[in-house]
Amino acid sequence: MSQRRIGVYVCQCGGNISDYVDVERVASQAADNADVVIARTAMFTCSDATQADIAEDIRQHQLDGLVVASCSPKLHTLTFRGVAERAGLNPYQYTQVNLREQCSWAHTDDRKGATDKAVTLVEAGIGRTRLTEPLNPLVVDTMPKALVIGAGITGMRAAVGLADLGMEVYLVEKQATVGGWLKSMDTMYPAGKTPKEIIDQLDEQIHQRSNVTVFTEAEVVQKGGTFGNYVVKVALHRPTEQTISLNVGSIIVATGFDVYQPEIGQYGYGIDGVLTLPEFQDFLKTNPGPMVYHGRPVRTVSYIYCVGSREGREQPNAHTYCSRYCCTSTVHTALEVFKHDPGVHQYHLYRDVRTYGKYELLYSESREKGSLYLKFAADQPPAVERTGDQLKVTVNDLLTSRKELAIPSDLVVLVTGIIPRENDALVHALKLPVGKDGFYNEIHPKLRPVETVVDGVYIAGACQNPKTAGESAASALAAVTQSASILKKGKVQLDPQVAFIDASECTGCGACLKVCPYEAISAQSGDNGQSAYVVSEAICKGCGGCVPECPVEAIRVQGYTNAEIRAMIDGLLMEEVEQI
Amino acid sequence: MDYDVLVIGSGISGMESAIKLGDMGYRVLMVEKEASIGGKMILLSKVFPTLDCASCISTPKMAAAIHHPKVTTMTYSEVETIRRVDGRFQAEIVKHPRFVDEAACTGCQQCETACTVSVPDQFNSDMVARHAAYIPFPQAVPKKAVLERAGTSPCTATCPAGVKAHGYVSLVRSGEYEKAFELVLQSTPLVGTLGRACFAPCESECSRGSLEGAVPIRRIKRFIADRHYQSKHSPGVILKAPKGQRIAIVGSGPAGITAAWHLARKGYPVTIFEAEAIAGGAPALTIPSYRLPSAVVAQDIDNLRQIGVDIRTGVRIDNVQTLSEQGFAAVLMAIGTTASVRLRVPGEDLEHVQSALAFLQAVKTGKRPSLLQMDVVVVGGGNVAIDSARSALRLGANSVRLVSLETRLDMPAFSWEIDEAVREGVELSNGWGIQSISEDGVELVRCTATLDAEGRFNPQYDPAVTQHVGGDRVIVAAGMKPDSESWQSEVMVKPNGRIMVDADTLKTSIPYVFATGDAVTGPSTIAEAAGAGVKAAAQIDEWLRKAPSRLSGEAKPPKVQRDAVLARQTHYAERLPVKADKALVFKPRDFAEIEPGLTEQEARYSSGRCLDCGVCSECQECIAACPADAIHLDRTDEHLATMVDSVILATGFKLFPADLKPQYGYGRYKNVITGMQMDRLLAPTRPYHTVLRPGDGKVPENIAYIMCTGSRDKTVGNPLCSKICCMYSNKQNQLIMGALPLADVSVYDIDMRTTGKGYEEFYLQTAEMGTNFVKGRVAEIVEKDDGNLIVRYEDIEHEGQIQESEHDLVVLAVGVQPNHDVERFFGPNLLGLDDYDYVNETDETMSPGKTNIPGVYVAGTAAGAKDIPESILHAGAAVAQAVAYIEGRRLHI
């Protein structure tokens, strides 16, 4: 192979790398490589200024390969592919070498060792880059239609949002009616509209829009096709059982949450007068005026917070997370109780009051109106028992020096949280990533909160984590924006680093077929009548699982050919690490 | 240029909005107030709960925004107003000058290295300094320098000669004495002269004057002049290519010299004609040597000879004719005021009566008369009278009495000159006019007023009150006027002898003859005359080249107000001025200089007292250093207007100013810092390269976090919870334990609010790593002598007992405040705000981000506290609705 013209950039990462790795030595040793034309260091290679410098080098030195040795490829592969592309270099002739997560951060106590390792990592990157060839991404047309799964406030808002951007929308709901949890709720904060009014309004908006089709009593059972062009099978249960096929460019999952249901005996649950928060809210709804429960006037209500939330890790299947909405919801409910009867005594047994943001105002108001707050430690939860006519709540109050207090109560409200809704069939059909806590996971919790690892499949609302109605609507609209930013272009580019089967080598043994998790491989009869296998470029994710299965080495992953992998291994085994 | 959407602010919400809109094919204009996009996130260490490096995940977003083909970004720009016009929005935007040509700047930072001014670095929470010429931070986008100019510094703005006073002070502070000298030379060659005899209006304007005393700006100039003349003899100036047109200047006073200096540097051959034997005008002839030694003036004049100005002394020019015959293309009359105004009283022509000018000139140029044993009467209340009186003392006079019409307070002489004269033994007779002069003295008459009802000089006398003052010698300093009689046949001259010119062009009635300085205005000061010389040079250059002259001066930003300067900081370290020890003795008998020069140490110290009012000092070091010739100080605000369909407000938030909780001591106790400062200490671009406490650089061992500083606190008017502080404190706790494994960390909180995805688990992890969470409200913090801090708190879990604990660093977890910038865009009360001045969302449950103005949306923390993912979601919501609005509107048109 003729000599290449490769540029190597070693990043200091503002000290994250250069504090532990001698980046100058790494660069100078890279420069010794015959195929390397230029090797430099930079304080922040990802900074716009250094990006501009690299682009200038690519043009000026007519580079045909680029290596950036910085952080994880997860962070900046796309950044530097973009630099290459802007400067006229094929983006797939770029290799990212991870000197931070895999070297400097791991070897903070051994500068020389870390530097030696960095030299070999860079050598491996150069080795691969030397063998790269230009690749062109597959461009596929996208379908300007979207599927929204779940018709609670999130799904309904998403459907309206998509329709308003001119997109055709299918809204699929498992239940017989739309509206989710909100449709049955009476009040909520902030005031203005009732939950039911909000749902009715959204329902009306959906009906007004001709480009939204709603399927109730329907479930998604299968997803096929490719990014931008999915074929989704939906089972309709009414009026007759049937399965329809929908062609959509993107899918927004808005399947919501379930409420935690305490076990019998947990904080006295099961005793007459011990209710969960939703049960208590239902009770309020049906009891206008002064509260009477089972014939007895209610003079005292005690709330026990964090039931089913913030559970200790030692418990089996613990819900370790905070359910976020319940503090505010309880404080708000307590204010509603005062509207029923300003004289009711209300005791809040809490761990931390998490009325974040402006919800703090509700907390202040509830205290001003007479709610009393008692704080208990996680390891000393309150106990509930019935003594005669009344319930008795016993708690060690941290605010009064852990004194044991007994609160005679007419009602005890267990402030129950949110749990992830089990939906195994959907998870399987969409290959949704599920987190440790059972909620669906986004691709990056900070900057890409609605995208998932599955291209074109987005999550919104409380299926991701507990959210208020407003927060759910915001995430719904963010998912709308994300969908539209893909679909409005009409085309998507797919990564060309996918598997390719050399038909002339393939023996048709079918070993690859068995391991492919994406069903990307199919049989095709060859010219000579012998059957061979081919890979659908659009479906293949380039995972490489099929490559080692092939007994005749007929499969290669573009951009990661066996030769390239071997060159990387050779680089890592480089013996002559220069001794300083 | 029109856009679909205007996005205001380029923090995480603004960038997300712009990129997503651009991806959908809409044209976006993103306007950012700071010099770089990125908002606050780019300044953070890491982000919770993933502990991703903030910089690493921000930079791709910043690059994506700035390179997006559909997104136009304006930095260092502000939206001024937004009006609805025909269903769209018209936005007026002002682009502030960076004073650096963005296209030419390569971000090499040489201007930053050369800059002589340091100010607190706002991108490092003021913990370290940056220069006035700077690149905001290493990952700035665009990575282009900016020159911070708050305005023109008062000293520079007020100088009549146009000397960049702040510039030379800041150069002296940096030890660049020769460059300081050269900077003054850019305005006038009279460096030494002005360093001694200028009336220094700069010092009256000096902002430090209202603290412990003004910076001795004039004496600093004297220092650089003395230093230069000690070693060097040729001014380091570059001359322009020679030009053909010769210029004659009549008179070698400050105006003529300064005009000659500028014209010669422009390449014109200049000839100065001076009637006297010595060049220099009043500074050389009549200002007494105890104030201004002749040698100093001679050195200044020599600067002109060095650059080839032909000075012909002893050549009196009485008319234009002779000069035009010699082939001069232009003539400048800078003849000053060398004739004396007469008293018009009996006895004025007696032999023992002398005009002050004649007297002073005789004294200064060597023919010193003796006044031994004589009683001298000086008539007049101006500076010339004072000079005469003090000179008379030095010539051995028995007594010197100065008689003036005005009261002492109204005397035209500078007050310090009068004071010094009195201290030297000059006696004052104020409020007296001269009735007559006789052989043995003067007859005085009581002056009852010097001005008439219209404010004109018109003395009134009470003839009933008279007095005789005996004297052997009478020196009359009753005013000066131009000696212009001989010119009257050619140019128009006023009755008082002043030459008539066009006020703008300085042209006389003859097209190629210009006049300037005291000959036009009447007596002024050296600095004012020098300024007149600059103006004349500019006018002559412009007239000869028939093109605008750069000498006319660049556009100057308005003068910085002293109050604005003093308000920039809560307090200033006291730095007393160097004492102005003039060697004043009673009845001095020699002409030795009375004011000592500043030592180098004093000059450095004194220039270090400068408050850098205008921030940039105009020292011009950056201009010299810039390899790309990208710096231009003459830039001004650019105003532009654009039409858009929709507006997204992403103006973000402000951090709570921690000094509003005085009981926590922020701003007074050096080891009390804010959460943002701790984030900077932990960031990869951290100012000290490690976590240390600012008071003494000690690595902290026991750190306290005070939660809810400025949040959930009605006493500061903010009852809201700021949402982010619990988590950012947890994040910092974990990072501190990584950076300082031995440090103890205590968090004083009321409720720990870790409600987002993965946040509670992150909090548990923080506790497991060793953070001590204390339930308690902190009442006050007291600083110990060693800089450690006593935290006094109510221990909630122990019956609310008041406890004390000692820490060596306290971090105030400051919260979120609204950014009021957003209020001005739409005019009064048009944009709805909530009770706490955040942008009001009219339907936050169904349509988060929707405001009361159709087509205007809010994204991120401009609508209330949010963390990063919430801001991203909120931006997404704003974008979806903005696009729906645009599409809906277009459908209906």
Short mmCIF file of C-alpha atoms in Angstrom, two decimals, chain A residues 13-14 16 19 43-44 46-49 51 75-76 79 86 100 105 153 157 164-165 188 190 193 198 201-202 205 310 313 320-322 324 350 352-358 360-361 363 368 375 398-399 401-403 440-442 444-447 449-450 464-465 469-471 473-475 477-478 480-482 484-485 488-489, chain B residues 12 16 20 23-24 26 41 46-50 52-53 55-57 59-61 63 66-67 138-139 141 143 684-686 689 712 714 719-721 723 749-757 759-761 763-765 768 775 796-799 836 843-848 868-870 872-873 876-877 879-881 883-884 887:
data_model
loop_
_atom_site.label_atom_id
_atom_site.label_comp_id
_atom_site.label_asym_id
_atom_site.label_seq_id
_atom_site.Cartn_x
_atom_site.Cartn_y
_atom_site.Cartn_z
CA CYS A 13 -8.30 17.68 27.66
CA GLY A 14 -7.48 20.68 29.79
CA ASN A 16 -7.62 15.49 32.15
CA ASP A 19 -1.79 15.71 33.86
CA MET A 43 -5.57 21.92 25.05
CA PHE A 44 -9.11 21.13 23.95
CA CYS A 46 -12.94 19.58 20.58
CA SER A 47 -12.89 23.39 20.86
CA ASP A 48 -14.09 25.18 17.81
CA ALA A 49 -10.71 26.85 17.31
CA GLN A 51 -11.43 22.06 14.99
CA LEU A 75 -18.45 11.81 22.98
CA HIS A 76 -16.66 13.04 19.94
CA THR A 79 -17.62 15.88 16.20
CA ARG A 86 -16.11 20.05 6.39
CA ARG A 100 -8.92 9.59 28.68
CA TRP A 105 -8.15 8.39 34.14
CA ILE A 153 -51.42 13.69 28.54
CA ARG A 157 -49.90 16.37 23.57
CA ASP A 164 -49.40 20.90 14.07
CA LEU A 165 -46.07 20.40 12.30
CA MET A 188 -54.09 19.66 40.24
CA PRO A 190 -51.04 24.87 39.05
CA LYS A 193 -57.88 24.05 34.48
CA ILE A 198 -57.12 19.49 30.00
CA GLN A 201 -59.35 19.97 25.44
CA LEU A 202 -56.60 17.75 24.05
CA GLN A 205 -57.84 19.21 19.49
CA ARG A 310 -36.57 6.13 48.26
CA ARG A 313 -31.19 -0.86 48.58
CA THR A 320 -34.64 3.48 45.40
CA TYR A 321 -35.63 6.51 43.34
CA CYS A 322 -37.61 9.52 44.46
CA ARG A 324 -40.67 13.47 42.46
CA TYR A 350 -41.82 13.30 55.86
CA ASP A 352 -37.37 15.63 53.00
CA VAL A 353 -40.04 17.93 51.64
CA ARG A 354 -39.24 18.10 47.95
CA THR A 355 -41.50 20.85 46.73
CA TYR A 356 -38.92 21.96 44.22
CA GLY A 357 -38.96 25.19 42.25
CA LYS A 358 -42.04 27.29 42.68
CA GLU A 360 -42.17 25.69 47.42
CA LEU A 361 -44.90 28.31 47.56
CA TYR A 363 -45.39 24.16 50.99
CA GLU A 368 -49.23 28.95 57.10
CA LYS A 375 -39.50 14.53 60.05
CA LEU A 398 -36.25 14.37 64.32
CA LEU A 399 -37.31 17.98 64.73
CA SER A 401 -34.97 15.41 69.23
CA ARG A 402 -36.34 12.07 68.09
CA LYS A 403 -39.11 12.18 70.65
CA TYR A 440 -37.02 3.44 29.95
CA ASN A 441 -33.60 4.86 29.33
CA GLU A 442 -32.68 7.75 27.11
CA HIS A 444 -27.92 10.47 27.26
CA PRO A 445 -29.70 11.75 30.35
CA LYS A 446 -28.22 15.21 30.09
CA LEU A 447 -28.30 16.44 26.53
CA PRO A 449 -33.22 13.13 27.06
CA VAL A 450 -35.85 11.92 24.56
CA GLN A 464 -38.80 7.65 31.47
CA ASN A 465 -38.97 8.81 35.09
CA ALA A 469 -48.13 16.84 33.90
CA GLY A 470 -46.34 19.99 32.73
CA GLU A 471 -42.98 18.22 32.64
CA ALA A 473 -46.02 17.83 28.17
CA ALA A 474 -42.61 19.47 27.78
CA SER A 475 -40.97 16.13 27.10
CA LEU A 477 -43.13 18.39 22.70
CA ALA A 478 -39.37 17.81 22.87
CA VAL A 480 -42.11 16.05 18.69
CA THR A 481 -39.24 18.40 17.91
CA GLN A 482 -36.79 15.52 17.80
CA ALA A 484 -39.63 16.54 13.22
CA SER A 485 -35.95 17.45 13.04
CA LYS A 488 -38.80 17.15 8.06
CA LYS A 489 -35.57 16.64 6.18
CA ILE B 12 -27.95 25.29 26.53
CA GLU B 16 -30.72 23.44 21.54
CA LYS B 20 -33.31 21.85 16.27
CA ASP B 23 -32.35 20.84 11.48
CA MET B 24 -35.97 21.33 10.50
CA TYR B 26 -35.81 27.05 9.48
CA MET B 41 -22.85 25.21 31.19
CA LYS B 46 -18.92 18.19 35.40
CA VAL B 47 -22.64 17.59 35.21
CA PHE B 48 -24.85 15.55 37.53
CA PRO B 49 -25.62 12.71 37.82
CA THR B 50 -23.51 11.29 34.99
CA ASP B 52 -19.73 13.90 32.27
CA CYS B 53 -17.20 16.64 31.76
CA SER B 55 -16.89 21.04 28.56
CA CYS B 56 -16.79 17.74 26.64
CA ILE B 57 -20.51 17.60 26.12
CA THR B 59 -18.32 21.83 22.89
CA PRO B 60 -20.03 19.59 20.30
CA LYS B 61 -23.24 21.55 20.86
CA ALA B 63 -19.69 23.66 17.31
CA ILE B 66 -21.99 27.87 15.13
CA HIS B 67 -21.43 25.70 12.03
CA PRO B 138 -10.23 28.35 26.20
CA GLN B 139 -13.24 26.71 24.54
CA VAL B 141 -16.84 29.98 20.25
CA LYS B 143 -12.40 31.92 19.57
CA PRO B 684 -10.56 21.36 33.79
CA THR B 685 -9.91 25.03 32.96
CA ARG B 686 -9.72 25.83 36.65
CA HIS B 689 -5.04 24.04 38.83
CA ARG B 712 -36.50 29.49 50.08
CA LYS B 714 -38.29 35.43 52.19
CA PRO B 719 -39.31 32.17 48.59
CA LEU B 720 -38.76 29.80 45.66
CA CYS B 721 -36.60 26.70 45.67
CA LYS B 723 -34.01 23.21 42.17
CA ASP B 749 -29.39 21.58 54.47
CA ILE B 750 -33.06 21.75 55.31
CA ASP B 751 -34.37 19.25 52.81
CA MET B 752 -32.29 17.37 50.30
CA ARG B 753 -34.16 17.66 47.04
CA THR B 754 -32.80 15.11 44.63
CA THR B 755 -35.84 14.35 42.54
CA GLY B 756 -34.70 13.79 38.97
CA LYS B 757 -33.77 10.60 37.23
CA TYR B 759 -30.61 11.84 41.46
CA GLU B 760 -31.66 10.08 44.66
CA GLU B 761 -29.18 7.32 43.93
CA TYR B 763 -27.33 11.52 46.73
CA LEU B 764 -27.01 8.15 48.44
CA GLN B 765 -23.67 7.68 46.74
CA GLU B 768 -21.69 6.78 51.16
CA LYS B 775 -29.93 19.16 59.02
CA ILE B 796 -32.57 20.64 63.69
CA GLU B 797 -32.06 17.03 64.69
CA HIS B 798 -30.95 17.98 68.19
CA GLU B 799 -33.84 20.09 69.45
CA TYR B 836 -41.04 36.48 40.71
CA ASP B 843 -50.41 27.32 29.99
CA GLU B 844 -47.55 25.47 31.60
CA THR B 845 -49.38 22.18 31.92
CA MET B 846 -50.34 21.77 28.30
CA SER B 847 -48.07 24.14 26.46
CA PRO B 848 -44.89 24.72 28.45
CA ILE B 868 -29.93 20.88 32.08
CA PRO B 869 -32.22 18.04 30.90
CA GLU B 870 -35.28 20.06 31.84
CA ILE B 872 -33.33 20.75 26.85
CA LEU B 873 -36.89 19.44 27.09
CA GLY B 876 -37.78 21.25 22.54
CA ALA B 877 -41.25 22.32 23.64
CA VAL B 879 -39.34 24.82 19.23
CA ALA B 880 -42.31 22.55 18.55
CA GLN B 881 -44.71 25.40 19.32
CA VAL B 883 -42.76 25.84 14.34
CA ALA B 884 -46.47 25.08 14.76
CA GLU B 887 -46.68 26.85 9.89
#
